[in-house]
XYZ file of C-alpha atoms in Angstrom:
654
model
C 18.002 3.682 -28.134
C 19.443 1.303 -25.581
C 17.338 0.795 -22.490
C 18.819 1.269 -19.060
C 20.071 -1.982 -17.665
C 17.828 -4.116 -15.540
C 18.793 -4.713 -11.945
C 20.422 -8.078 -11.335
C 17.782 -10.041 -9.386
C 20.502 -11.656 -7.242
C 22.133 -8.365 -6.220
C 20.199 -7.682 -3.019
C 21.025 -6.715 0.550
C 20.194 -10.252 1.674
C 22.993 -11.667 -0.471
C 25.516 -8.956 0.418
C 27.897 -10.177 3.112
C 28.669 -7.374 5.557
C 32.024 -7.182 7.293
C 34.209 -4.579 8.912
C 35.488 -3.368 5.532
C 32.065 -2.603 4.053
C 29.784 -2.155 7.065
C 29.594 1.627 6.804
C 28.862 1.531 3.069
C 26.194 -1.139 3.547
C 24.556 0.829 6.358
C 24.476 4.015 4.288
C 23.085 2.095 1.310
C 20.248 0.636 3.397
C 19.421 4.082 4.782
C 19.138 5.433 1.229
C 16.962 2.508 0.114
C 14.611 2.995 3.064
C 14.229 6.755 2.552
C 15.440 7.902 -0.885
C 16.360 11.572 -0.925
C 16.276 11.934 2.854
C 19.555 10.636 4.249
C 22.583 10.985 1.950
C 22.001 12.703 -1.356
C 24.023 12.179 -3.423
C 25.696 8.995 -2.173
C 29.042 8.129 -3.797
C 30.460 4.633 -3.205
C 33.960 3.853 -4.400
C 36.106 0.735 -4.289
C 38.608 -1.128 -6.398
C 36.991 -3.482 -8.921
C 35.516 -6.660 -7.533
C 34.655 -5.508 -4.008
C 30.876 -5.324 -4.448
C 30.057 -1.701 -5.203
C 27.832 -2.629 -8.173
C 26.126 -5.281 -6.031
C 25.453 -2.634 -3.390
C 24.254 -0.151 -6.012
C 21.684 -2.603 -7.358
C 20.709 -3.688 -3.845
C 19.689 -0.089 -3.160
C 17.336 -0.211 -6.145
C 15.821 -3.527 -5.089
C 15.498 -2.392 -1.476
C 13.721 0.834 -2.421
C 11.199 -1.012 -4.588
C 10.607 -3.706 -1.976
C 9.485 -0.973 0.425
C 7.400 0.866 -2.185
C 6.752 -0.931 -5.471
C 5.602 2.308 -7.112
C 9.095 3.805 -6.950
C 10.827 4.136 -10.302
C 14.496 3.143 -10.366
C 16.934 3.834 -13.202
C 20.257 1.962 -13.225
C 22.772 2.837 -15.925
C 26.540 2.870 -16.450
C 28.297 6.008 -17.630
C 29.093 4.418 -21.000
C 25.483 3.383 -21.549
C 24.278 6.805 -20.474
C 26.577 8.550 -22.980
C 25.650 6.223 -25.837
C 21.919 6.536 -25.222
C 22.164 10.308 -24.755
C 23.946 10.771 -28.081
C 21.355 8.569 -29.772
C 18.599 10.696 -28.225
C 20.285 13.871 -29.449
C 20.481 12.487 -32.965
C 16.798 11.555 -32.833
C 15.764 14.930 -31.429
C 14.591 13.322 -28.181
C 17.178 14.666 -25.772
C 14.606 16.247 -23.475
C 12.562 13.045 -23.346
C 15.675 11.105 -22.394
C 16.509 13.636 -19.666
C 13.018 13.335 -18.216
C 13.514 9.606 -17.926
C 16.037 10.286 -15.187
C 14.694 13.521 -13.687
C 11.293 11.864 -13.163
C 12.803 8.757 -11.530
C 12.628 8.337 -7.764
C 16.079 6.761 -7.673
C 18.948 7.067 -10.179
C 21.873 4.631 -9.921
C 24.951 5.594 -11.984
C 27.766 3.041 -12.205
C 31.403 3.390 -13.359
C 31.583 7.051 -12.360
C 35.347 7.065 -13.023
C 34.488 7.174 -16.747
C 33.395 10.789 -16.298
C 37.047 11.685 -16.894
C 37.370 14.338 -19.595
C 33.682 14.281 -20.556
C 32.714 17.896 -20.005
C 29.329 17.672 -21.702
C 28.369 14.630 -19.661
C 29.573 16.290 -16.466
C 27.336 19.288 -17.183
C 24.362 16.963 -17.735
C 25.153 15.114 -14.517
C 25.438 18.370 -12.568
C 22.040 19.441 -13.861
C 20.558 16.030 -13.052
C 21.910 16.061 -9.481
C 20.512 19.539 -8.845
C 17.067 18.601 -10.190
C 16.894 15.333 -8.275
C 18.045 16.749 -4.945
C 15.689 19.728 -5.271
C 12.800 17.297 -5.769
C 13.945 15.031 -2.897
C 14.770 12.280 -5.380
C 17.856 10.146 -4.821
C 20.990 9.677 -6.901
C 23.706 7.143 -6.059
C 27.003 6.803 -7.911
C 29.677 4.134 -7.816
C 33.250 4.273 -9.090
C 36.667 2.765 -8.591
C 38.165 5.900 -7.034
C 37.040 8.866 -4.915
C 35.659 11.909 -6.782
C 38.731 14.058 -6.205
C 40.895 11.457 -7.965
C 38.787 11.415 -11.145
C 40.812 13.418 -13.632
C 39.343 16.667 -14.976
C 36.204 16.311 -12.865
C 34.256 19.549 -12.520
C 34.859 21.143 -9.119
C 31.133 21.759 -8.805
C 30.501 18.024 -9.020
C 33.123 17.367 -6.361
C 31.356 19.862 -4.089
C 27.976 18.231 -4.771
C 29.386 14.809 -3.843
C 30.988 16.219 -0.701
C 27.610 17.662 0.286
C 26.183 14.148 0.428
C 28.266 11.177 1.524
C 31.394 9.745 -0.089
C 32.249 6.327 1.296
C 34.572 3.494 0.363
C 34.540 -0.297 0.472
C 37.779 -1.901 1.584
C 39.187 -5.331 0.879
C 37.384 -8.011 2.905
C 39.109 -9.304 6.014
C 39.497 -12.997 6.827
C 36.150 -13.312 8.607
C 34.304 -11.609 5.764
C 36.031 -13.755 3.146
C 35.104 -16.884 5.086
C 31.460 -15.755 5.352
C 31.339 -15.001 1.612
C 32.734 -18.419 0.767
C 30.282 -20.197 3.068
C 27.298 -18.335 1.613
C 28.331 -18.835 -2.013
C 28.952 -22.538 -1.402
C 25.496 -22.819 0.135
C 23.947 -21.016 -2.844
C 25.690 -23.479 -5.176
C 24.499 -26.415 -3.050
C 28.096 -27.551 -2.608
C 29.642 -28.725 0.653
C 33.271 -28.158 1.622
C 34.953 -28.945 4.881
C 35.653 -26.085 7.264
C 39.395 -26.578 6.684
C 39.034 -26.109 2.921
C 37.011 -22.906 3.279
C 39.465 -21.624 5.872
C 42.339 -22.362 3.487
C 40.747 -20.283 0.737
C 39.819 -17.497 3.165
C 43.406 -17.325 4.430
C 44.693 -16.797 0.907
C 45.579 -13.111 0.404
C 42.959 -12.501 -2.305
C 42.141 -8.804 -2.554
C 38.726 -8.817 -4.224
C 35.443 -10.619 -3.771
C 35.337 -11.385 -7.477
C 38.655 -13.245 -7.353
C 37.577 -14.972 -4.161
C 34.417 -16.271 -5.828
C 36.502 -17.279 -8.841
C 38.746 -19.373 -6.593
C 35.678 -21.003 -5.059
C 34.308 -21.775 -8.522
C 37.569 -23.552 -9.344
C 37.180 -25.724 -6.244
C 33.549 -26.460 -7.142
C 34.571 -27.573 -10.624
C 37.372 -29.748 -9.265
C 35.169 -31.416 -6.681
C 32.611 -32.188 -9.366
C 35.110 -34.338 -11.291
C 36.574 -36.299 -8.396
C 34.939 -38.849 -6.191
C 36.420 -37.759 -2.870
C 35.892 -34.377 -1.206
C 38.656 -31.843 -1.743
C 41.150 -31.615 1.090
C 42.875 -28.519 2.419
C 46.136 -29.620 0.782
C 44.452 -29.982 -2.601
C 42.842 -26.592 -2.134
C 46.247 -24.993 -1.538
C 47.582 -26.664 -4.662
C 44.677 -25.402 -6.782
C 45.049 -21.885 -5.418
C 48.725 -21.923 -6.285
C 47.876 -22.993 -9.825
C 45.567 -19.978 -10.088
C 48.475 -17.706 -9.242
C 47.590 -17.036 -5.627
C 50.424 -17.233 -3.140
C 50.139 -20.656 -1.477
C 49.232 -20.725 2.154
C 51.787 -22.515 4.281
C 50.668 -25.764 5.899
C 50.217 -24.939 9.583
C 51.650 -28.330 10.567
C 54.698 -27.872 8.365
C 55.250 -24.417 9.755
C 55.164 -25.750 13.278
C 57.543 -28.629 12.519
C 60.028 -26.461 10.715
C 59.845 -23.505 13.013
C 63.376 -24.048 14.209
C 64.876 -24.259 10.751
C 64.656 -20.584 9.976
C 67.336 -17.989 10.641
C 68.311 -17.836 14.261
C 67.515 -14.576 16.063
C 68.270 -13.985 19.674
C 66.452 -11.104 21.318
C 68.576 -8.716 23.322
C 68.581 -9.359 27.017
C 66.443 -7.015 29.146
C 66.514 -6.611 32.879
C 63.410 -7.189 35.012
C 62.479 -3.491 35.233
C 62.619 -3.130 31.442
C 60.442 -6.217 31.095
C 57.942 -4.691 33.546
C 57.793 -1.401 31.603
C 57.379 -3.264 28.327
C 54.513 -5.363 29.700
C 52.835 -2.318 31.254
C 53.167 -0.283 28.086
C 51.772 -3.144 26.012
C 48.820 -3.656 28.370
C 47.940 0.049 28.479
C 48.300 0.337 24.709
C 45.985 -2.610 24.126
C 43.406 -1.185 26.545
C 43.469 2.251 24.912
C 43.212 0.691 21.453
C 40.241 -1.355 22.591
C 38.494 1.748 23.948
C 39.261 3.718 20.804
C 37.947 0.928 18.592
C 34.776 0.797 20.665
C 34.171 4.557 20.344
C 35.009 4.512 16.635
C 32.619 1.623 15.984
C 29.730 3.365 17.752
C 30.502 6.643 15.989
C 30.552 5.081 12.524
C 27.403 3.053 13.136
C 25.328 6.026 14.216
C 26.854 8.345 11.615
C 25.770 5.881 8.942
C 22.245 6.064 10.352
C 22.267 9.841 9.908
C 23.009 11.007 13.458
C 25.636 13.592 14.354
C 28.490 12.158 16.388
C 30.282 15.326 17.495
C 30.314 14.125 21.106
C 32.162 10.920 20.202
C 34.386 12.647 17.656
C 35.531 15.057 20.346
C 36.326 12.074 22.559
C 38.399 10.461 19.815
C 40.315 13.705 19.300
C 41.677 13.476 22.852
C 43.947 10.954 24.502
C 41.532 8.416 25.982
C 42.948 7.786 29.423
C 39.853 6.336 31.110
C 37.125 3.912 30.151
C 34.704 5.915 27.937
C 31.825 3.465 28.375
C 29.718 5.946 30.376
C 30.021 8.543 27.629
C 29.218 5.982 24.942
C 26.227 4.621 26.889
C 24.754 8.093 27.409
C 25.235 8.860 23.722
C 23.462 5.662 22.668
C 20.638 6.316 25.129
C 20.123 9.769 23.595
C 20.098 8.257 20.103
C 17.489 5.723 21.247
C 15.250 8.593 22.386
C 15.735 10.326 19.030
C 14.664 7.157 17.244
C 11.451 7.080 19.286
C 10.835 10.726 18.407
C 11.462 9.904 14.737
C 8.831 7.172 14.804
C 6.250 9.475 16.356
C 7.047 12.332 14.013
C 6.770 10.039 11.001
C 3.091 9.681 11.892
C 2.376 13.255 12.950
C 4.566 15.440 10.723
C 6.884 13.437 8.448
C 8.248 16.475 6.626
C 9.847 17.645 9.869
C 12.088 14.579 9.989
C 14.848 16.573 8.315
C 15.140 19.031 11.163
C 18.759 19.054 12.334
C 17.811 18.731 15.996
C 16.251 15.328 15.303
C 19.626 13.991 14.177
C 21.797 15.481 16.906
C 21.905 13.780 20.335
C 23.406 16.979 21.745
C 20.145 18.810 20.890
C 17.802 16.260 22.413
C 15.790 18.811 24.403
C 15.195 20.840 21.253
C 14.079 17.708 19.402
C 11.631 16.777 22.166
C 10.140 20.273 22.087
C 9.778 20.066 18.309
C 7.912 16.764 18.476
C 5.688 17.988 21.299
C 4.789 20.996 19.193
C 4.052 18.822 16.165
C 2.012 16.481 18.340
C -0.180 19.359 19.459
C -0.658 20.613 15.906
C -1.336 17.162 14.568
C -4.905 16.752 15.788
C -7.080 15.066 13.169
C -9.195 17.141 10.843
C -12.989 16.833 10.890
C -14.332 13.570 9.515
C -17.614 12.529 7.885
C -20.799 13.721 9.583
C -22.795 11.124 11.535
C -25.957 10.037 9.795
C -24.770 10.867 6.287
C -24.293 7.265 5.217
C -25.020 5.393 2.014
C -27.856 3.573 3.762
C -29.486 6.902 4.582
C -29.201 8.240 1.035
C -32.356 8.328 -1.095
C -31.508 6.036 -4.000
C -33.539 6.171 -7.188
C -33.035 5.484 -10.890
C -31.322 8.856 -11.373
C -28.841 8.307 -8.533
C -28.290 4.547 -8.481
C -25.223 4.613 -10.768
C -23.595 7.347 -8.691
C -24.172 5.478 -5.437
C -22.744 2.315 -6.989
C -19.630 4.234 -8.097
C -19.148 5.450 -4.531
C -19.435 1.880 -3.218
C -16.902 0.557 -5.734
C -14.440 3.385 -5.053
C -14.606 2.653 -1.328
C -13.728 -1.007 -1.876
C -10.205 -0.172 -3.110
C -9.197 3.213 -1.646
C -6.600 5.053 -3.692
C -6.501 2.391 -6.392
C -9.743 2.411 -8.331
C -11.456 5.755 -8.788
C -8.974 8.372 -7.633
C -9.994 11.119 -7.492
C -13.758 10.691 -7.286
C -15.666 13.848 -8.268
C -19.395 14.116 -7.511
C -21.184 16.818 -9.531
C -24.674 18.082 -8.839
C -26.795 21.155 -8.276
C -27.362 22.452 -4.791
C -29.528 20.138 -2.715
C -29.209 17.083 -4.963
C -27.282 15.171 -2.312
C -23.650 15.532 -3.380
C -22.565 16.600 0.114
C -24.413 13.652 1.638
C -22.723 11.270 -0.799
C -19.291 12.748 -0.104
C -19.718 12.181 3.642
C -21.180 8.741 2.935
C -18.020 7.964 0.956
C -16.024 8.938 4.038
C -18.015 6.514 6.191
C -17.513 3.755 3.611
C -13.744 4.373 3.621
C -13.715 4.183 7.413
C -15.482 0.835 7.199
C -12.588 -0.364 5.014
C -10.118 0.424 7.803
C -8.926 3.936 6.929
C -8.349 5.863 10.149
C -7.527 9.442 9.157
C -10.329 10.674 6.896
C -10.647 14.446 6.487
C -13.879 15.931 5.146
C -13.983 19.696 4.770
C -15.595 22.161 2.429
C -13.855 24.822 0.366
C -14.617 27.538 2.915
C -12.992 25.522 5.712
C -9.977 24.867 3.490
C -9.528 28.581 2.783
C -10.160 29.608 6.399
C -7.610 27.080 7.646
C -4.978 28.355 5.244
C -5.631 32.016 6.043
C -5.526 31.339 9.775
C -2.251 29.424 9.487
C -0.702 32.222 7.439
C -1.712 34.722 10.110
C -0.305 32.547 12.895
C 2.838 31.564 11.000
C 1.846 27.889 11.206
C 1.441 27.023 7.526
C 3.770 24.029 7.847
C 1.653 22.567 10.628
C -1.506 23.118 8.601
C 0.090 21.309 5.674
C 1.212 18.452 7.921
C -2.355 17.897 9.076
C -3.534 17.599 5.483
C -0.618 15.476 4.297
C -0.932 12.866 7.001
C -4.525 11.892 6.168
C -5.453 8.574 4.593
C -8.209 10.234 2.561
C -9.031 13.867 1.767
C -12.612 14.763 0.793
C -13.327 18.380 -0.213
C -16.942 19.523 -0.502
C -17.995 22.349 -2.852
C -14.534 22.578 -4.393
C -15.893 25.203 -6.795
C -15.692 27.565 -3.817
C -11.929 27.802 -4.398
C -12.472 29.678 -7.667
C -10.288 32.778 -7.845
C -8.332 31.838 -4.716
C -4.890 31.228 -6.200
C -2.992 30.406 -3.006
C -5.648 27.939 -1.870
C -5.592 26.241 -5.257
C -1.789 26.047 -5.109
C -1.912 24.365 -1.696
C -4.610 21.947 -2.851
C -2.542 21.146 -5.945
C 0.492 20.273 -3.810
C -1.393 18.109 -1.330
C -3.315 16.500 -4.208
C -0.083 15.355 -5.882
C 1.409 14.113 -2.623
C -1.644 12.062 -1.648
C -2.213 10.701 -5.139
C 1.414 9.598 -5.554
C 1.322 7.833 -2.204
C -1.851 5.945 -3.123
C -4.234 7.781 -0.815
C -7.844 8.544 -1.723
C -9.144 11.925 -2.871
C -12.748 12.946 -3.514
C -14.501 16.213 -4.338
C -17.985 17.581 -4.874
C -18.807 20.450 -7.207
C -21.716 22.322 -8.743
C -20.218 21.894 -12.219
C -17.905 19.469 -13.950
C -14.172 20.137 -13.414
C -13.689 21.178 -17.027
C -16.292 23.940 -16.586
C -14.860 25.422 -13.392
C -14.252 29.144 -13.818
C -11.341 30.826 -12.043
C -9.462 27.535 -11.624
C -5.853 26.742 -12.484
C -5.936 24.438 -15.547
C -3.410 22.063 -13.978
C -5.748 21.533 -11.003
C -8.916 21.293 -13.079
C -7.346 18.708 -15.396
C -6.290 16.602 -12.433
C -9.842 16.583 -11.114
C -11.061 15.586 -14.566
C -8.562 12.735 -14.643
C -10.463 10.694 -12.077
C -14.063 9.467 -12.130
C -16.609 12.268 -12.557
C -20.204 11.280 -11.722
C -23.223 13.558 -12.000
C -26.339 13.650 -9.836
C -29.585 14.583 -11.551
C -32.791 16.010 -10.099
C -34.466 13.630 -7.630
C -36.913 11.207 -9.234
C -40.184 9.974 -7.730
C -38.645 6.814 -6.259
C -35.948 8.795 -4.485
C -38.525 11.236 -3.117
C -40.738 8.429 -1.810
C -37.807 6.790 -0.041
C -36.593 10.050 1.473
C -40.064 11.010 2.746
C -40.526 7.559 4.278
C -37.143 7.840 5.973
C -37.888 11.278 7.392
C -41.380 10.645 8.794
C -40.382 7.322 10.352
C -43.394 5.612 11.918
C -45.795 7.551 9.718
C -44.351 5.875 6.629
C -47.096 3.240 6.857
C -49.567 5.874 5.672
C -49.088 5.402 1.936
C -51.341 8.340 1.029
C -49.358 10.641 3.310
C -46.043 9.581 1.777
C -47.457 9.927 -1.743
C -48.813 13.394 -0.976
C -45.525 14.709 0.419
C -43.439 13.137 -2.350
C -45.691 14.723 -4.964
C -44.968 18.222 -3.740
C -42.933 20.278 -6.174
C -39.272 20.124 -5.124
C -36.252 20.753 -7.324
C -33.902 18.996 -4.921
C -33.785 16.529 -2.074
C -32.828 19.369 0.244
C -36.008 21.301 -0.623
C -38.073 18.174 -0.044
C -36.369 17.607 3.305
C -37.163 21.172 4.359
C -40.832 20.699 3.492
C -41.108 17.459 5.447
C -39.267 18.883 8.439
C -41.604 21.896 8.442
C -44.749 19.777 8.614
C -43.261 17.523 11.318
C -42.443 20.540 13.489
C -45.842 22.156 12.827
C -47.710 18.956 13.723
C -45.741 18.674 16.937
C -46.536 22.303 17.770
C -50.266 21.630 17.292
C -49.926 18.439 19.305
C -51.722 16.424 16.642
C -50.666 13.164 14.982
C -48.993 13.320 11.610
C -51.719 12.412 9.149
C -52.687 13.302 5.625
C -55.382 15.704 6.860
C -52.955 17.403 9.228
C -50.315 17.762 6.534
C -52.849 19.116 4.037
C -53.989 21.609 6.642
C -50.421 22.736 7.311
C -49.391 23.001 3.676
C -52.622 24.203 2.052
C -54.178 25.889 5.070
C -57.782 25.617 6.396
C -60.011 26.983 3.593
C -62.893 27.595 6.030
C -60.800 29.896 8.093
C -59.753 32.031 5.160
C -61.536 35.406 4.737
C -63.740 35.648 1.618
C -61.871 36.960 -1.362
C -63.216 40.104 -3.014
C -64.562 39.388 -6.476
C -63.834 41.453 -9.562
C -67.476 42.356 -10.071
C -67.375 41.222 -13.694
C -69.510 38.533 -15.316
C -68.970 36.892 -18.651
C -72.354 36.390 -20.396
C -72.942 33.792 -23.054
C -72.687 36.450 -25.756
C -69.097 36.980 -24.806
C -69.506 40.626 -23.762
C -68.392 41.594 -20.300
C -71.047 43.079 -18.033
C -70.546 44.717 -14.674
C -72.703 43.397 -11.882
C -72.881 46.905 -10.456
C -74.829 47.958 -13.537
C -77.324 45.116 -13.156
C -80.090 46.049 -10.686
C -81.483 42.516 -10.630
C -78.199 41.312 -9.300
C -77.436 44.181 -7.011
C -74.070 43.515 -5.354
C -72.884 43.760 -1.829
C -72.640 47.367 -0.648
C -68.949 46.842 -0.151
C -68.497 46.074 -3.793
C -70.588 48.937 -5.121
C -68.921 51.678 -6.995
C -71.298 54.624 -7.047
C -69.103 56.421 -9.551
C -69.880 53.771 -12.170
C -73.710 54.044 -11.752
C -74.628 56.545 -14.389
């Protein structure tokens, strides 16, 4: 099966010369590259062959990957697509081939005019466009004619194209041709005089491809002659290539009187005055109209509505419209500021229509203010729960090391990180410690919440009708750490929301971490697609605390008293199935010692834990003795060892 074509490394925005004939197309292309799926989807660029539409198509792919290298870009011509699709059908891999494009972030389809008469291909393309746009993935097409002029093109495709942006590239004007020639000459490390380049630029060449071909001919000629090419020689070479020769300006001036003689009709002074006035007014109006049109096209290409300027163009412009244009541009500038803020607070709201319409500026400001209020950061890691404060021992050292390594390359190494352990083994502490370590690496928005907080937040947002805001808060974090994720078992909606935010954060290279009582594969009441994703990261398991970990934790908790080795040994030797249980024991004796107003010592701790034996009331014996013979005798039946009156049982004395 033929692979999709690679992008030409030279076809980039930096090497694309922008002029009046292609400015709108170039602006739209850059907008698509910067935010695939957000601005114009689909984008259809058409132009006659040789005007740069393929260059622009590939530049979009390069531009998108320069911004985010993880983006997948597929460039293919219609012919290549058909050939590869038929090969996939024959091999029984049609669905695999389809996924190649439906899973791409950006699909670039060239030579769209070849869709003519290909019903099966048109159906595939319609399906592809619908899938890509629904998933906010971008598709860009290029052809040599507008969609409505492609014969036998499905009306549904025409409507899909019209729903995005259809834009053309015109023939380059003189200034653009001159700029193209100058840049190409510089790239070839060849120097021509300004007159030679001007001569070529003045030649009525309709396509960039032919223009570059003419330049190549000059380059070849200059390489074989010792003297630089002159303008006259350039005209001669262009004529030999079949281009209409450009008249020598000097010859034109000298022979200007040799043409046919035309005498303008005589006009009186009043007619001359009206002609001059009409010409002046016409030029002024044209200048104003060009100014309004330029501003309208520029901002429309950036995705802003231009109804205010369009309404102005629909009328006869009798006065200088600069005030209207200035106010419009000022409103757009405010919208751009709002865009930048919203991109940080709630990026998914950037598609709201009000944010792209200067006539709805007040509505846009209210929307951003609302998002700003809802965008307060979620709770972060708890103070004190750091790696330095964690009791490290042989049974936990590997887990702590994994946390350290994961924090060194957030979102790249171990993602997600899943810490498994029984209650009280320290998994919550380690999760918060991971948050602190991420903050030390420069991450600013770190959210640490447990499953109960996740569910409560979702339920509350559903009740208030603010689910989108709740999602925005989660989706804008640099790292999301969820404690006791097993608590989401059986909660389908919560798992669905976690699944969505998980995919978004993972795809954008942001860190995820979880703690759980059991390994992800053993979670009961969990969606398999979520459980498998948790299993796909690094799963580390905490065991019961060992002696070394207990000693370190006791020493940390009692502080100054840690110098008393016997005291530390005694407390660490107490039976405790978890670090949490040990912490509770130590905290209890510290509080009890403070209440008695006595120093924390081994004797004090023994007294608190074991109690004062002397103060205990005597325990009542059973009254039974075990003689050497092995038979059991009752002391109450032995007069020589008459018991305490309290222990006598008269009923047994018989």
